[in-house]
CSV table of C-alpha atoms in Angstrom, one decimal:
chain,number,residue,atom,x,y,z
M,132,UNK,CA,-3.5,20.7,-5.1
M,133,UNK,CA,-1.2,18.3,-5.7
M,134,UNK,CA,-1.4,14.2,-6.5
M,135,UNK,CA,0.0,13.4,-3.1
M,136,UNK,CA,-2.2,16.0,-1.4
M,137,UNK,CA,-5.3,14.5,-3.2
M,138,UNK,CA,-4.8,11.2,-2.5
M,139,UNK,CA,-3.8,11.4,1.6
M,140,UNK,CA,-7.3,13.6,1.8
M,141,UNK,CA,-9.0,10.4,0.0
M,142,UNK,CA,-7.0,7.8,2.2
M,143,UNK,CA,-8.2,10.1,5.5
M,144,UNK,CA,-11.8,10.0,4.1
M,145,UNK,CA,-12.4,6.2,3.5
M,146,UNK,CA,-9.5,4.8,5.8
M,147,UNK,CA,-9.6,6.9,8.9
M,148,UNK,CA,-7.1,4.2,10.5
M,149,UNK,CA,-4.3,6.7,8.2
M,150,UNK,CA,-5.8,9.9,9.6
M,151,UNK,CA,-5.4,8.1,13.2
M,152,UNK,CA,-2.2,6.9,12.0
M,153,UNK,CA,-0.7,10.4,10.8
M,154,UNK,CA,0.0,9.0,7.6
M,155,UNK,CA,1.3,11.2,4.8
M,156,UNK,CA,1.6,10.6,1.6
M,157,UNK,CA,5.0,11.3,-0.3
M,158,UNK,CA,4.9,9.9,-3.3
M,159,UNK,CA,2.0,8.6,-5.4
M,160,UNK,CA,1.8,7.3,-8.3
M,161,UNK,CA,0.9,4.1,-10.7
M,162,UNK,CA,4.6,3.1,-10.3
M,163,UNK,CA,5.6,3.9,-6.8
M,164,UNK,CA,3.9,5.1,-3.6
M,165,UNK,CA,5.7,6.6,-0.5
M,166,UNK,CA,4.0,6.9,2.9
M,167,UNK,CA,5.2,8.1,5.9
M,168,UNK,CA,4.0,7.3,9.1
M,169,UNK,CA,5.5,9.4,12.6
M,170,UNK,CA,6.6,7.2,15.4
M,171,UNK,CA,3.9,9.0,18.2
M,172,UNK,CA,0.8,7.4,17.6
M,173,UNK,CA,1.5,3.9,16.6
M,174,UNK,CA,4.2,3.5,19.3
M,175,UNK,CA,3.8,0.3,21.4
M,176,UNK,CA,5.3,-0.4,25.1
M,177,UNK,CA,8.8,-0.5,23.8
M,178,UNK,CA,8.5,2.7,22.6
M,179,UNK,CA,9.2,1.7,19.1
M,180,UNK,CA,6.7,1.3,16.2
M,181,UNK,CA,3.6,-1.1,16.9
M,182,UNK,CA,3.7,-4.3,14.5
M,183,UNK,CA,0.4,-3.7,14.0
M,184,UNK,CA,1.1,-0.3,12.8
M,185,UNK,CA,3.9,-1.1,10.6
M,186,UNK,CA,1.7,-4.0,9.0
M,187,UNK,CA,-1.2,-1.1,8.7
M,188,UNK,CA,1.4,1.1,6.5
M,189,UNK,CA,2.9,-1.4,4.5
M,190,UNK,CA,-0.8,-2.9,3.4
M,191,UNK,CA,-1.7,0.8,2.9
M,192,UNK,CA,1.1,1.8,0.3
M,193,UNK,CA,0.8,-1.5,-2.1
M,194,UNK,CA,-3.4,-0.9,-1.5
M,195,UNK,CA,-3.2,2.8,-2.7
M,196,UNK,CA,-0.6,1.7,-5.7
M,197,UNK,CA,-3.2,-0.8,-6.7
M,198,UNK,CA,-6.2,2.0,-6.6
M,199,UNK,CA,-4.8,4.5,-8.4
M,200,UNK,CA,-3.6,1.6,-11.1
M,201,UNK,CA,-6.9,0.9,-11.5
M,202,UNK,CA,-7.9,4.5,-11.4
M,203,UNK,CA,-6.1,5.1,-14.2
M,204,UNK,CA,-7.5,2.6,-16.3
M,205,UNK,CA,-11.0,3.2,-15.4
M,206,UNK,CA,-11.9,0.3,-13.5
M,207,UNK,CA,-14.1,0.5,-10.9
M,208,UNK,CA,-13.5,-1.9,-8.0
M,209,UNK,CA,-13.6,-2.7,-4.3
M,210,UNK,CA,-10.3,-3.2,-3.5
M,211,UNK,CA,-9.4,-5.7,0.0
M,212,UNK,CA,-6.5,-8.0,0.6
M,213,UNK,CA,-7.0,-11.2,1.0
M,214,UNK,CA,-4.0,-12.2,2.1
M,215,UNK,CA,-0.9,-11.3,3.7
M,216,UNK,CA,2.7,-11.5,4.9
M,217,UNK,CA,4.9,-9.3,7.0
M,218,UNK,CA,8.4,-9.9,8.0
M,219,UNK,CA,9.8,-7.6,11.0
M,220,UNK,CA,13.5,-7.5,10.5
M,221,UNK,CA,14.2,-4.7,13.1
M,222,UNK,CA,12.7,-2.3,15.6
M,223,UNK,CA,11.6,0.9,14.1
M,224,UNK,CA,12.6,3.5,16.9
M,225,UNK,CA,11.3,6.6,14.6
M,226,UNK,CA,9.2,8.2,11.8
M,227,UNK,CA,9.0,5.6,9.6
M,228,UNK,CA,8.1,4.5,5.8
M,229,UNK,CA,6.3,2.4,4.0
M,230,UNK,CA,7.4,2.1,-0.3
M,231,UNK,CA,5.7,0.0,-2.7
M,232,UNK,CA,6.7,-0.2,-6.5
M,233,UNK,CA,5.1,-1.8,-9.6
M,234,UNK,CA,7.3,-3.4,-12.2
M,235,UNK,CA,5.4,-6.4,-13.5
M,236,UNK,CA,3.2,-5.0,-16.5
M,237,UNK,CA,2.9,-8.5,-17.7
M,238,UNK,CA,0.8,-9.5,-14.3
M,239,UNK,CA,-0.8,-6.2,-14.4
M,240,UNK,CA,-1.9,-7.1,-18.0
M,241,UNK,CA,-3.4,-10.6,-16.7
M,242,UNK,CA,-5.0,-8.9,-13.7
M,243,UNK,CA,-6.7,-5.9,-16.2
M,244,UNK,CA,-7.9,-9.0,-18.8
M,245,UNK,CA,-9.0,-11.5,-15.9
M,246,UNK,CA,-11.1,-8.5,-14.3
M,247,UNK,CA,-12.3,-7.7,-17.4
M,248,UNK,CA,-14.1,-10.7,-18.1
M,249,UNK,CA,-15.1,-11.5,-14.7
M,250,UNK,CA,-15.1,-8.6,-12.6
M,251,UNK,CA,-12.5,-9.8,-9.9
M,252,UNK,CA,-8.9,-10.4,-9.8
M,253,UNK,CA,-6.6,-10.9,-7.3
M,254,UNK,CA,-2.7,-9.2,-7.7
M,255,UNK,CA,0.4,-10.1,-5.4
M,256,UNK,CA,2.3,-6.8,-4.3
M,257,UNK,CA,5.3,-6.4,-2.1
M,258,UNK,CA,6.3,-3.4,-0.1
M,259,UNK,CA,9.1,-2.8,2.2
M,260,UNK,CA,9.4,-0.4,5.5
M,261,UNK,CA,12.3,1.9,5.9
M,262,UNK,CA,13.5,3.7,9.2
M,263,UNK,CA,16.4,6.2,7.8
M,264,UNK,CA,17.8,4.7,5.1
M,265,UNK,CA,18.0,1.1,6.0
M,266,UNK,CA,15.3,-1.5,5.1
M,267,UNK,CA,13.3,-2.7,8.4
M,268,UNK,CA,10.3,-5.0,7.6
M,269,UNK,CA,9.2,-6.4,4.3
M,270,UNK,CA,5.2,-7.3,3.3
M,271,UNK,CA,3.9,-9.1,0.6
M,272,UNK,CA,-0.5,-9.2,-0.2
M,273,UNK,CA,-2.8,-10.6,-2.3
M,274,UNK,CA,-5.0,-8.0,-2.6
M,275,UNK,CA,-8.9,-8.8,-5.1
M,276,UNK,CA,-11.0,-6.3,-6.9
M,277,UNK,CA,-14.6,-7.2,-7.1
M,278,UNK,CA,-16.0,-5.5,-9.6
């Protein structure tokens, strides 16, 4: 089995909203997740992609980026967002993608030390949405770890 196969089973099992959602994963890893989403369940009335959706996918990728982060450096956590910010920039009318990448080691080094010593941190991600090739939404959450 591979990564990506391994990690939509987990997401299905403790997120069923990305079972509901047809959520696949296409990329996972500690540097960049890829998940795809189809258009026929989380269309709204317009018959494009339901905000609500869209916000769903977008919190999903930088969430799973953050678990297998900590996954790989053996910290057990509850992970939840605390905050968040989306920014539609055009209708998705399709099968669509959500793509969230780490780059910051240096706040990843703060966030490993701070939960270290007190067994929560919080960590600002960004993630983008993308129908085709062309950006459509962008998202930015503070997700916490409580140890």
């Amino acid at each position: 089995m591979s990564v990506e196969d391994a990690v939509q089973r987990y997401l299905h099992r403790v997120i069923p909203l990305s079972a509901a959602m047809g959520v696949q994963v296409q990329t996972a890893s500690c540097r960049h997740v890829k998940l795809k989403a189809p258009l026929g369940p989380n269309l709204n009335h317009n018959e494009t992609v339901f905000g609500g959706s869209a916000a769903a996918l977008a919190t999903l990728s930088a969430w799973t980026l953050l678990h297998l982060r900590m996954k790989e450096a053996q910290l057990e956590a509850s992970l939840v967002i605390q905050r968040s910010r989306m920014e539609y920039e055009k209708p998705i009318p399709g099968d669509f993608e959500a793509i969230c990448d780490f780059g910051d080691d240096r706040a990843w080094e703060r966030f490993r030390e701070t939960f270290t010593r007190r067994a929560r941190a919080r960590l600002t991600l960004a993630a983008h949405l993308e129908y085709g090739a062309a950006r459509v939404a962008s998202f930015e959450g503070d997700f916490v770890a409580l140890g």
